[in-house]
Coordinates of C-alpha atoms in Angstrom, one line a residue:
Chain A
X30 CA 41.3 -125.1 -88.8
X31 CA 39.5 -124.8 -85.9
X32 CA 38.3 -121.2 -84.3
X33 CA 39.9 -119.2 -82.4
X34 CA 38.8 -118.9 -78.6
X35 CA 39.8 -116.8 -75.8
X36 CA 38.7 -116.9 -72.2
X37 CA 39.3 -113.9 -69.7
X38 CA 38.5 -114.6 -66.1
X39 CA 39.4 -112.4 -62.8
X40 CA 40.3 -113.9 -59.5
X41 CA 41.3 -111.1 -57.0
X42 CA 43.4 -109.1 -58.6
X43 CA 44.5 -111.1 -61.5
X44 CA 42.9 -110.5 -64.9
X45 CA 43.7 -113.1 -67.0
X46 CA 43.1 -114.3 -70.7
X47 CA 44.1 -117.7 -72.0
X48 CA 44.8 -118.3 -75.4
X49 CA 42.6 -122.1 -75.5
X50 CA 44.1 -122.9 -79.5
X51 CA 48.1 -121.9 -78.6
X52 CA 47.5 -122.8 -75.0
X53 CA 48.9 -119.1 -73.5
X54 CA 48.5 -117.9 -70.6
X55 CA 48.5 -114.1 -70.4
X56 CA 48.2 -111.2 -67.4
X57 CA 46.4 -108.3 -68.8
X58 CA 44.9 -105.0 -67.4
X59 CA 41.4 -104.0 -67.3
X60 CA 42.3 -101.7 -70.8
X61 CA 43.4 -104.8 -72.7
X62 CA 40.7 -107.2 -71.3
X63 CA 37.5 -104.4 -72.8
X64 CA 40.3 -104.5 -76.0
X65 CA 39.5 -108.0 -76.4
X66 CA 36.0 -107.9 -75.8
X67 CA 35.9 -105.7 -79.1
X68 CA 38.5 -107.7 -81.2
X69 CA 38.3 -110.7 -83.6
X70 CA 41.2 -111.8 -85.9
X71 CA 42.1 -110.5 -88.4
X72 CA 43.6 -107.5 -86.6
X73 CA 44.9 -104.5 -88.3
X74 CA 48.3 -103.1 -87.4
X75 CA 46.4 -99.9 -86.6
X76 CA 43.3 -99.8 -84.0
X77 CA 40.2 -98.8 -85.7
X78 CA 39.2 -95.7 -84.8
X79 CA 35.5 -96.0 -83.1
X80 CA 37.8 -97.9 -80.6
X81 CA 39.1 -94.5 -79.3
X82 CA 35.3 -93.1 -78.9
X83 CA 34.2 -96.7 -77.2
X84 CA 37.1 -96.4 -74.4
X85 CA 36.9 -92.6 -74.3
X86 CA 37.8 -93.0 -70.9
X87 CA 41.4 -93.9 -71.7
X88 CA 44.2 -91.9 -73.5
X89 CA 44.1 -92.4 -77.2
X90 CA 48.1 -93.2 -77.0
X91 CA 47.1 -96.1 -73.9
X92 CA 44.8 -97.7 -76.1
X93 CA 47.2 -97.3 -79.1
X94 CA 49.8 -98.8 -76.9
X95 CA 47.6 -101.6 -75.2
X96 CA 46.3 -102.8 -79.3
X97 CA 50.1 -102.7 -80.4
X98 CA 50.6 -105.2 -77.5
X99 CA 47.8 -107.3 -78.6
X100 CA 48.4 -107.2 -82.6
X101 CA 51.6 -108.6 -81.5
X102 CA 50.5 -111.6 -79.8
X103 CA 47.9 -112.3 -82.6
X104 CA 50.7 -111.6 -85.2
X105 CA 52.5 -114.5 -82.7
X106 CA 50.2 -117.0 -82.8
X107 CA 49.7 -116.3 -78.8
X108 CA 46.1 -114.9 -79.0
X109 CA 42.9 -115.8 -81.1
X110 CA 45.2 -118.6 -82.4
X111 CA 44.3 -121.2 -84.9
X112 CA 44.6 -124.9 -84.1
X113 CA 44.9 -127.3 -86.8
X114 CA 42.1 -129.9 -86.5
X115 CA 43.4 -132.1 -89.3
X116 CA 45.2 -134.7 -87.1
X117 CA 43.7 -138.0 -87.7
X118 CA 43.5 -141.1 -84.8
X119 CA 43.0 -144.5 -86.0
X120 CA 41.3 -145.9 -83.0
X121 CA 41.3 -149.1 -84.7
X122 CA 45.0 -149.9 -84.2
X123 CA 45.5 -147.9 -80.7
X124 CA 47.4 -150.8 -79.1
X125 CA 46.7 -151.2 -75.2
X126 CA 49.3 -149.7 -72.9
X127 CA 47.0 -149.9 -69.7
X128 CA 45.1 -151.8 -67.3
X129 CA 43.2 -151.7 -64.2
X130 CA 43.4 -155.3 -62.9
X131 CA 40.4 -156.0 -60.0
X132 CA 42.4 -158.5 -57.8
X133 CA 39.5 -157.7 -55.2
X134 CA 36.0 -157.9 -55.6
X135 CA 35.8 -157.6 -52.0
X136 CA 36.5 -154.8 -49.2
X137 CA 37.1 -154.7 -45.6
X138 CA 35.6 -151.5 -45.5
X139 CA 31.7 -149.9 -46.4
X140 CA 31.7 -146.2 -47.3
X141 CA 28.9 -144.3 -48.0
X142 CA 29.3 -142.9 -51.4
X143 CA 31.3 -146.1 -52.8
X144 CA 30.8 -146.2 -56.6
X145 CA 31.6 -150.1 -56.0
X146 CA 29.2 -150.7 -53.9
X147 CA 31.5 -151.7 -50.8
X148 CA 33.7 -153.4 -53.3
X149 CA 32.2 -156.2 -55.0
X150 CA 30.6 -153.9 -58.0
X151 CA 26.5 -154.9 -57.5
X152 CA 27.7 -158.7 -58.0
X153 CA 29.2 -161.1 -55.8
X154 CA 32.6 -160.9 -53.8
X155 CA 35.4 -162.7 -55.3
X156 CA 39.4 -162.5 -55.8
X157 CA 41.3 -162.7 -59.0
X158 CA 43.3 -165.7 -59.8
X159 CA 46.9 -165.9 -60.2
X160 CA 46.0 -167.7 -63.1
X161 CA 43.8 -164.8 -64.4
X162 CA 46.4 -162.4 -63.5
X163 CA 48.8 -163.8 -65.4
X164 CA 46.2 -163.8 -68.4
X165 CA 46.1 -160.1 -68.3
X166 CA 49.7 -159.6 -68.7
X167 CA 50.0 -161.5 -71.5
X168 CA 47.0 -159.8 -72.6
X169 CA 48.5 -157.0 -72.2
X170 CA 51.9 -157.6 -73.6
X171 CA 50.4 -159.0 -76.7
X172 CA 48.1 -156.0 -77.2
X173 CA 50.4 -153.3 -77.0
X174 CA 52.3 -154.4 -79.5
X175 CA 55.5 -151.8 -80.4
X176 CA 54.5 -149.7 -76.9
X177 CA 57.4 -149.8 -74.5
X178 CA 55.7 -148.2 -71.7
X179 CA 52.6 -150.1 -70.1
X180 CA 50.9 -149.3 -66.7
X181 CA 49.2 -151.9 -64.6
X182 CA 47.0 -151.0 -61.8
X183 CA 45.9 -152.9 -58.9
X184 CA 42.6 -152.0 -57.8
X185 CA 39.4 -152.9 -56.2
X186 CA 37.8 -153.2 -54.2
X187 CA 40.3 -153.5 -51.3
X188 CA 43.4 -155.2 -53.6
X189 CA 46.0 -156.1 -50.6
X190 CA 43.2 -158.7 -49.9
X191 CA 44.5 -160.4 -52.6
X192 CA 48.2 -159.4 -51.9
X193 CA 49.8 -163.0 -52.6
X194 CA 48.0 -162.4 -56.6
X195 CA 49.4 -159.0 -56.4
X196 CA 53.4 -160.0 -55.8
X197 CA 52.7 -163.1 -57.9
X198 CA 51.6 -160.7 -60.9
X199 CA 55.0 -158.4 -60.2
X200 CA 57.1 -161.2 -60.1
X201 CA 55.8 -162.4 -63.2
X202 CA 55.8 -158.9 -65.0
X203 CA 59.1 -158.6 -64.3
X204 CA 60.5 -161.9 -65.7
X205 CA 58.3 -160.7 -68.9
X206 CA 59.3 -157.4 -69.7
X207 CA 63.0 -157.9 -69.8
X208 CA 62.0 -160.7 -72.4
X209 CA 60.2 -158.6 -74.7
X210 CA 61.6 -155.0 -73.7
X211 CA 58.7 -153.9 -72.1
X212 CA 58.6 -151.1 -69.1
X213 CA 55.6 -151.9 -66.8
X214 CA 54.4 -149.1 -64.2
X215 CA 52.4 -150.6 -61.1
X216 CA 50.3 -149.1 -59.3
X217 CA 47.9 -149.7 -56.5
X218 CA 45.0 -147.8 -54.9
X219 CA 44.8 -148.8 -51.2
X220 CA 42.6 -148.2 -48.1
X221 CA 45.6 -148.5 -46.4
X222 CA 43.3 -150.4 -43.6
X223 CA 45.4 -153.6 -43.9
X224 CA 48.8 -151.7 -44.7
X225 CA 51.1 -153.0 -42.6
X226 CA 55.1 -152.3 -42.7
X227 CA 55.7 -155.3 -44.5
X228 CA 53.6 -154.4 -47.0
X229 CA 54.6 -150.9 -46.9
X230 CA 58.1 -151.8 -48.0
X231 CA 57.2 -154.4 -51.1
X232 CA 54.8 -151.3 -52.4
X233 CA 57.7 -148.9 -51.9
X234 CA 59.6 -151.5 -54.1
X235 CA 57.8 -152.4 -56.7
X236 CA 54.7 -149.6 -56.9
X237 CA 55.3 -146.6 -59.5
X238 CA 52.5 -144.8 -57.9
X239 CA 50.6 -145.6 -54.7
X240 CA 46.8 -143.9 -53.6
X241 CA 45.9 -144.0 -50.4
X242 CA 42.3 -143.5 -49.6
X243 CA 41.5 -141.5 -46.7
X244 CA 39.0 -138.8 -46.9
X245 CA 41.1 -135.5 -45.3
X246 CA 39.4 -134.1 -41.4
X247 CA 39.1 -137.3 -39.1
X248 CA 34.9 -136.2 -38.4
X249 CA 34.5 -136.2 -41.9
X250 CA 36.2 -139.5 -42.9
X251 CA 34.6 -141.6 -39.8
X252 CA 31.5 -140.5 -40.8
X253 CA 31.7 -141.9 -44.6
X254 CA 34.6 -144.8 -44.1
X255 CA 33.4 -147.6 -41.8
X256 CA 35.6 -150.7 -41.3
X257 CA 33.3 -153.6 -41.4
X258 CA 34.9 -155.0 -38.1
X259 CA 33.7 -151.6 -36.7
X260 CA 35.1 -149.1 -34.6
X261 CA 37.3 -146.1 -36.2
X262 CA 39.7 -146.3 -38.9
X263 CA 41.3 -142.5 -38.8
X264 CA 44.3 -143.0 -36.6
X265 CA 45.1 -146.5 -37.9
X266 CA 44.6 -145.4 -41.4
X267 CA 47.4 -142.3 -41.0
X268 CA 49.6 -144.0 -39.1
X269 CA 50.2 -147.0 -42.0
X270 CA 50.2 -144.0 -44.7
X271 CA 52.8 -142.2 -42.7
X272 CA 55.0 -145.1 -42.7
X273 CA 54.9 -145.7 -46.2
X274 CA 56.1 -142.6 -47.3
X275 CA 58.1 -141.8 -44.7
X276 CA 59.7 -145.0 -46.6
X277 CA 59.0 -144.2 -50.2
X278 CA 62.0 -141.5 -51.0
X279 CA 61.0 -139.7 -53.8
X280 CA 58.1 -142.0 -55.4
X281 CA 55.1 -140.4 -56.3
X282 CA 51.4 -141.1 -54.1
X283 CA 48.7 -139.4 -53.4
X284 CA 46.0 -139.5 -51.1
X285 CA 43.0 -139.4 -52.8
X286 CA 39.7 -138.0 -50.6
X287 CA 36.2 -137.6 -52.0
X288 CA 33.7 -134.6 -50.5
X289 CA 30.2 -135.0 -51.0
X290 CA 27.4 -132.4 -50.4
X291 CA 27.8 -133.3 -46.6
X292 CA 31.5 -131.4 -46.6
X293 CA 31.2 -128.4 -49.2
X294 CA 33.8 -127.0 -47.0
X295 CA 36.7 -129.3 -48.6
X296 CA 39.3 -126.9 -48.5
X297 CA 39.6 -127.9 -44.8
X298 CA 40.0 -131.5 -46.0
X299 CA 42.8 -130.6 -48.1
X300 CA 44.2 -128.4 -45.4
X301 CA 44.3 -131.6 -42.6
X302 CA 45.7 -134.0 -44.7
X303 CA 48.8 -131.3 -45.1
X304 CA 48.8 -130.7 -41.5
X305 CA 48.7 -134.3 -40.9
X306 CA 52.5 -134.1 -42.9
X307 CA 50.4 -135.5 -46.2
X308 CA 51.2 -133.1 -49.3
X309 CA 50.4 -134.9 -52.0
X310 CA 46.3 -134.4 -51.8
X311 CA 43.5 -134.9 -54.2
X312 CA 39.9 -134.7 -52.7
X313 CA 37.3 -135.2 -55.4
X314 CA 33.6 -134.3 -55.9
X315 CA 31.6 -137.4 -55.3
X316 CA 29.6 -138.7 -58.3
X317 CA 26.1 -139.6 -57.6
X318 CA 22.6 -140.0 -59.3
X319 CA 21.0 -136.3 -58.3
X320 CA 18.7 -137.8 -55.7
X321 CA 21.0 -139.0 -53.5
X322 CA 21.3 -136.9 -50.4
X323 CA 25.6 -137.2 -51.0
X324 CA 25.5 -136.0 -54.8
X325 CA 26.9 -132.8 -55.1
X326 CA 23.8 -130.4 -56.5
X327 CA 23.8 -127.2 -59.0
X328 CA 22.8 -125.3 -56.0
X329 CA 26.5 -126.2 -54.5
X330 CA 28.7 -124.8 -57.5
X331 CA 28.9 -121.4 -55.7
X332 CA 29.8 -123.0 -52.4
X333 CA 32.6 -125.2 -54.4
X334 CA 34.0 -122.4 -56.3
X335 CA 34.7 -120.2 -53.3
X336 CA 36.5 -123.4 -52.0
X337 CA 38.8 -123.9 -54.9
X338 CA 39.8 -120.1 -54.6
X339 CA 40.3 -120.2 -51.0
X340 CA 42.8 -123.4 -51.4
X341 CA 44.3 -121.4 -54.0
X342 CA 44.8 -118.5 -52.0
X343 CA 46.1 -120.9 -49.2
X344 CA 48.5 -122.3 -51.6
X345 CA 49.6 -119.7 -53.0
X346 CA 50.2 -118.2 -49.3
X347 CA 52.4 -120.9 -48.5
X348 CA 54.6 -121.0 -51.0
X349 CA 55.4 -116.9 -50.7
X350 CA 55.6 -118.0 -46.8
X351 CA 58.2 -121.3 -47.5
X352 CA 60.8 -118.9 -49.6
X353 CA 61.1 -116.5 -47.2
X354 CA 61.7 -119.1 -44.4
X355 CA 61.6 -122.6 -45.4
X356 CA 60.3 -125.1 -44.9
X357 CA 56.8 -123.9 -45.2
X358 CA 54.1 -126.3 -44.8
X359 CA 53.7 -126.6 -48.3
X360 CA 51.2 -128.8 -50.1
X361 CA 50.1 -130.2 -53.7
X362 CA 46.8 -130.2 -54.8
X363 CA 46.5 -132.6 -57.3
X364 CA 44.0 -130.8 -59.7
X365 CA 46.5 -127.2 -59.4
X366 CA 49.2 -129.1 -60.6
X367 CA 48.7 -128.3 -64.5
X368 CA 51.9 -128.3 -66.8
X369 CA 51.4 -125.1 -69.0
X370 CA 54.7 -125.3 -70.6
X371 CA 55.0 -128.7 -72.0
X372 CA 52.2 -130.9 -71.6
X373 CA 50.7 -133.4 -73.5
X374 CA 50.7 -133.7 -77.3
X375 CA 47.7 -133.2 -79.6
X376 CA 46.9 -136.1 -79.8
X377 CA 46.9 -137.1 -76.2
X378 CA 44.3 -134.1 -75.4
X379 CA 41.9 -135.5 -78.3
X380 CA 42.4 -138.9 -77.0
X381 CA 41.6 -138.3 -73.0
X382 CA 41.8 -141.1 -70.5
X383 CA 41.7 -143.9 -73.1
X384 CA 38.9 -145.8 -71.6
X385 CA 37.7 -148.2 -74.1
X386 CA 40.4 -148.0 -76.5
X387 CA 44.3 -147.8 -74.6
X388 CA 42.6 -148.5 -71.2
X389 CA 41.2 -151.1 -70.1
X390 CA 39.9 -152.8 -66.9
X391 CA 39.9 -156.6 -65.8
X392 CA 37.4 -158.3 -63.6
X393 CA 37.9 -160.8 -60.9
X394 CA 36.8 -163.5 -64.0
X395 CA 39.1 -162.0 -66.5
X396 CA 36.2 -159.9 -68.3
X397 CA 37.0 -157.1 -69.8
X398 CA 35.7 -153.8 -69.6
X399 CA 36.1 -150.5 -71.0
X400 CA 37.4 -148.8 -67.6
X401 CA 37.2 -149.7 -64.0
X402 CA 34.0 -147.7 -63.4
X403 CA 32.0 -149.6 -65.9
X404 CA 33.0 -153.0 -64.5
X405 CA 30.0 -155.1 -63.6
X406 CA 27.8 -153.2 -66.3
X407 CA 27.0 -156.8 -69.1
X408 CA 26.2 -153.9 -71.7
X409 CA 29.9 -152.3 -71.4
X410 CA 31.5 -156.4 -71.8
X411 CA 34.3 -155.7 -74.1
X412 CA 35.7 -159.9 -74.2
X413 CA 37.9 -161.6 -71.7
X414 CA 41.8 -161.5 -71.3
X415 CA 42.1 -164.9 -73.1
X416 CA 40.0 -164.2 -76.0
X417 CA 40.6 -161.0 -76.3
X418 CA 38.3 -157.9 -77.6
X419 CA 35.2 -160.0 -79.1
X420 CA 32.8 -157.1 -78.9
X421 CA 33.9 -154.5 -81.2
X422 CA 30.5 -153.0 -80.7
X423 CA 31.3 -152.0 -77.6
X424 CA 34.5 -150.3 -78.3
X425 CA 33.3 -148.3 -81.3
X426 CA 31.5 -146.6 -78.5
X427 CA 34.7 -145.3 -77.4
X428 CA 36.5 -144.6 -80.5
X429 CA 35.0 -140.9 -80.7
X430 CA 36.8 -137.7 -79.6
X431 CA 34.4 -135.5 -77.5
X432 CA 36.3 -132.1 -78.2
X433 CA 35.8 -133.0 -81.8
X434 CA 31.4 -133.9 -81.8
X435 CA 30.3 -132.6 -78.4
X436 CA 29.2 -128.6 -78.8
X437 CA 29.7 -128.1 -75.4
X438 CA 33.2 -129.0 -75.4
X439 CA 34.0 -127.3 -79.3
X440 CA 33.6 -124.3 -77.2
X441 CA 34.5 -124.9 -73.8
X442 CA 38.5 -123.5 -72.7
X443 CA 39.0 -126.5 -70.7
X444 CA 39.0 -128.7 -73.5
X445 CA 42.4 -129.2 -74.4
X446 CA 43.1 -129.9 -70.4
X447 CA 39.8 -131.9 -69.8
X448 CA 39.5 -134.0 -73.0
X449 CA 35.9 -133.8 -73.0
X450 CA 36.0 -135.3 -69.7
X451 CA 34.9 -138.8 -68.2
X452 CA 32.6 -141.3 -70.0
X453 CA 31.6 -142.7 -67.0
X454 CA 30.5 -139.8 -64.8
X455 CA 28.6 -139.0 -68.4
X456 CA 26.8 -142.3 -68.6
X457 CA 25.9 -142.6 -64.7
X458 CA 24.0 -139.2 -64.7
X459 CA 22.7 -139.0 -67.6
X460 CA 22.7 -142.4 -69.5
X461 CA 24.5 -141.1 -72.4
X462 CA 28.8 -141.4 -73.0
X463 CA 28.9 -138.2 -75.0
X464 CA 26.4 -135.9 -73.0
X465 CA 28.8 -133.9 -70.4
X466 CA 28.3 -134.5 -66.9
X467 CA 27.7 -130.3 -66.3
X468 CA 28.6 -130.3 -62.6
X469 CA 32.1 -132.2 -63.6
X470 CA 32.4 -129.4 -66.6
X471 CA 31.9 -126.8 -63.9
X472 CA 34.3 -127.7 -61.5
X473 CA 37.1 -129.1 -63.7
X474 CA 36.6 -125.3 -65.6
X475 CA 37.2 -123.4 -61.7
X476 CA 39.8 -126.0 -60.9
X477 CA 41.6 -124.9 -64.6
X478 CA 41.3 -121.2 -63.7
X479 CA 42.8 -121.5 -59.9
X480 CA 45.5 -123.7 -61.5
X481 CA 46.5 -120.3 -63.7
X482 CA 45.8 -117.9 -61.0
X483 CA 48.4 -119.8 -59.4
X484 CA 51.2 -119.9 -62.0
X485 CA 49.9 -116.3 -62.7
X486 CA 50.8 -115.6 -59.3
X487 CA 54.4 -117.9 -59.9
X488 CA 55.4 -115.8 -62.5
X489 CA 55.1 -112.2 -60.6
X490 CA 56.7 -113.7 -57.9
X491 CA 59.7 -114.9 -60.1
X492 CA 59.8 -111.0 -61.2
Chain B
X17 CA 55.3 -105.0 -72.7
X18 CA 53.1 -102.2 -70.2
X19 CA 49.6 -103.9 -70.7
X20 CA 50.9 -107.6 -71.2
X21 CA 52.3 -110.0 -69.5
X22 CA 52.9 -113.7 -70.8
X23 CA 52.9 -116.4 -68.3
X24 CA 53.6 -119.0 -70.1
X25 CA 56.4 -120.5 -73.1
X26 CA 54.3 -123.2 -74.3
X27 CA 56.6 -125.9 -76.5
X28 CA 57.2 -125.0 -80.6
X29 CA 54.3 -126.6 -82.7
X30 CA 54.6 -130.0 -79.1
X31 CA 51.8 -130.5 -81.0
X32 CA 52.4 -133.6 -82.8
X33 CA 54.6 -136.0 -81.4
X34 CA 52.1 -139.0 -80.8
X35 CA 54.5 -141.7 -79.9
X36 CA 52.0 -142.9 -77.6
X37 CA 54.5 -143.8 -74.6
X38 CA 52.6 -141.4 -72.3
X39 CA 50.6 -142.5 -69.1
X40 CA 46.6 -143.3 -69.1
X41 CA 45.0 -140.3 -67.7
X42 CA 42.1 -140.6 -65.1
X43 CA 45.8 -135.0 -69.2
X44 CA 46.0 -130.9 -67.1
X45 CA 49.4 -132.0 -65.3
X46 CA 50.9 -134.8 -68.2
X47 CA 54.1 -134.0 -69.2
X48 CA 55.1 -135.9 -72.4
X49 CA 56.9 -138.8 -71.9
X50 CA 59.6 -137.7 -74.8
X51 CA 60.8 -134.0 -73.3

């Protein structure tokens, strides 16, 4: 059994405790939360009595009351819960249900903070074959064994400059999976600079997903997205977004924005995509090596924090505002949308993402490597989609859970919503899988708690 | 309950379905694939 662990925060006027072991959200007052600060299973059905002297301030019968409130939830398994930390993953016989396939080692556009280096990942430009496409399916098919459900993303790069591979690899996928009962989820992550209505329309088909990159107020995204013909992008860009989901009914996309220390004030990135009739936003904290002038710095984390409560606040003003007289101009944010009622099983929050193990990415050559960020990188070479996995090495790196070895995230509340975070951000600041990226810990822990101030805020309202 | 109020019902021990049909994650918003 692993500890129990509690974590009270305040935003506004909320005071609230979650539960990290059970995964229970509670609203307290400020009597329970100095209650908990003096408590540690195993309760007593009675309070002891130098609690009455420490909180001499309150009513012996409020305290009384306010500990019979909390005995109950511990006697519930809702507070200072215990989590049984005896389940077991064989990481040696995880079959494969994903892949990120890099059609395109090659973009029409050159943004500042690319992680790609404008697409062709520090080595030369190239497109993916049919042919190599087609090896990844089968890859794929064959490696996932008894999985039904298998995701396929096209990525790049720019990938609808390799649209023909694109429909060619659909068209095949489809043919396949009825054959061996498989269910295969595409989706594509787009600049949306060479989305034209045609294009728009086989996407809205065939894509499970669609991301649309576009980085929220039009000064902020001219100033970071250049098209290498030149000129701006902005207008262009919304316009071929707009169609496609005016198009797309009720299939999910996103667009996906990144704010770097240039534009701490994201909020209002989040705010003109929604204004711009885009409500399905994510805009995301660059990652960058500390010295360079766009990598968000420990000095920021104030700065950032204020801006995640302040879209909260919006959000949360909106959606009062839209049932009182719809339709509000209500958005998503992408990292607020947290499921605290049925989310994933245990052993989905021990496993994470999957890099490495149940996620893998292709190359334009057909290498394989353990996720799309570490493409390029020799040391990360997992094998090739026709040979398969021929450097076990390299997995094993993988095969770890972080919430289980990492004392940072033993400890941390996040850590059954965070999975002890992303390999790659770990590795590309500080040259180590397992050593937590802090700055990602710090926001993905502020992003957590506006997520429950929000369904805090659901909840009274529902009242 | 006065002092307490519970936000959330989270899914009866949920904890350990593991068929594995769920969605790469690049896990806050998953919902599992079975419910």
């Amino acid at each position: 059994m692993s500890k129990p662990l509690v974590h009270q925060f305040v935003i506004d006027s909320f005071h609230l405790v979650l539960d990290v072991n059970s995964g229970t959200l509670h609203a307290i007052n400020e009597l329970c939360s100095k209650l908990i600060d003096r408590l540690a299973p195993p309760l007593d059905p009675e309070p002891d009595p130098a609690l009455y002297s420490e909180l001499s301030s309150y009513h012996p019968e409020l305290i009384k009351e306010a500990y019979g409130e909390l005995y109950e939830l511990w006697r519930k398994n809702l507070l200072w819960a215990d989590w049984d930390d005896s389940i077991a993953i064989d990481y040696e016989t995880l079959p494969v249900k994903s892949l990120c396939l890099h059609v395109a080692h090659d973009c029409n556009m050159h943004c500042e903070y690319c992680f790609a280096s404008s697409g062709n990942y520090h080595g030369k430009r190239e497109l993916m074959s049919e042919e190599t496409a087609i090896s990844a399916m089968e890859f794929l098919f064959r490696e996932s064994r008894g999985r039904h459900n298998l995701e396929v993303d096209f990525f790049g790069g720019e990938p609808l400059l390799n649209f023909d591979v694109v429909k060619k690899t659909v068209e095949y996928a489809r043919k396949r999976e009825k054959e061996l009962n498989k269910n295969v989820r595409f989706t594509l992550t787009t600049n949306a600079l060479g989305l034209t209505h045609e294009i728009s329309d086989y996407l809205n088909e065939q894509m499970y997903n669609l991301v649309f990159s576009l980085d929220g107020r039009r000064e902020v995204h001219e100033s970071m997205r250049h098209a290498n013909a030149g000129g701006e992008t902005y207008d262009r860009i919304l316009d071929n977004i707009r169609y496609c989901v005016e198009h797309r009914g009720d299939k999910s996309w996103y667009v996906r924005g990144t704010f770097t220390h240039k534009n701490l004030d994201f909020h209002n990135d989040v705010l003109a995509l929604a204004e711009a009739g885009l409500k399905h936003v994510s805009i995301e904290p660059v990652v960058l090596p500390d010295t360079d002038p766009l990598a968000i710095k420990e000095r920021d984390l104030h700065k950032l924090h204020l801006e995640y409560e302040r879209l909260a606040r919006e959000l949360i003003r909106r959606r009062k505002n839209a049932r009182k007289s719809p339709p509000g101009m209500d958005f998503e944010f992408f990292h607020f949308s947290i499921d605290l009622n049925g989310g994933p099983c245990a052993y989905k929050r021990l496993k994470g993402c999957g890099s490495g193990t149940e996620y893998l990415a292709v190359a334009p050559s057909g290498d394989l490597y353990p996720c799309h960020q570490f493409v390029g990188k020799e040391e990360f070479k997992l094998g090739t989609v026709t040979r398969g996995i021929v450097n076990p090495q390299v997995k094993a790196r993988f095969c770890r859970s972080p919430l289980r070895e990492n004392d940072d995230c033993k400890t941390c509340f996040a850590k059954f919503f965070c999975s002890g975070g992303c390999a790659a951000n770990n590795y590309n600041t500080n040259q180590d899988l397992s050593k937590p990226y802090k700055i990602g810990c710090d926001l993905m822990r502020k992003r957590l708690e506006c997520a429950m101030l929000i369904k805090a805020c659901e909840a009274f309202e529902q009242e | 309950m006065k002092n307490v109020k519970t936000i959330n019902s989270v899914k009866a021990e949920h904890k350990h379905v593991n068929c594995g049909e769920c969605q790469a994650s690049c896990v806050a918003n998953q919902t599992c694939e079975q419910k």
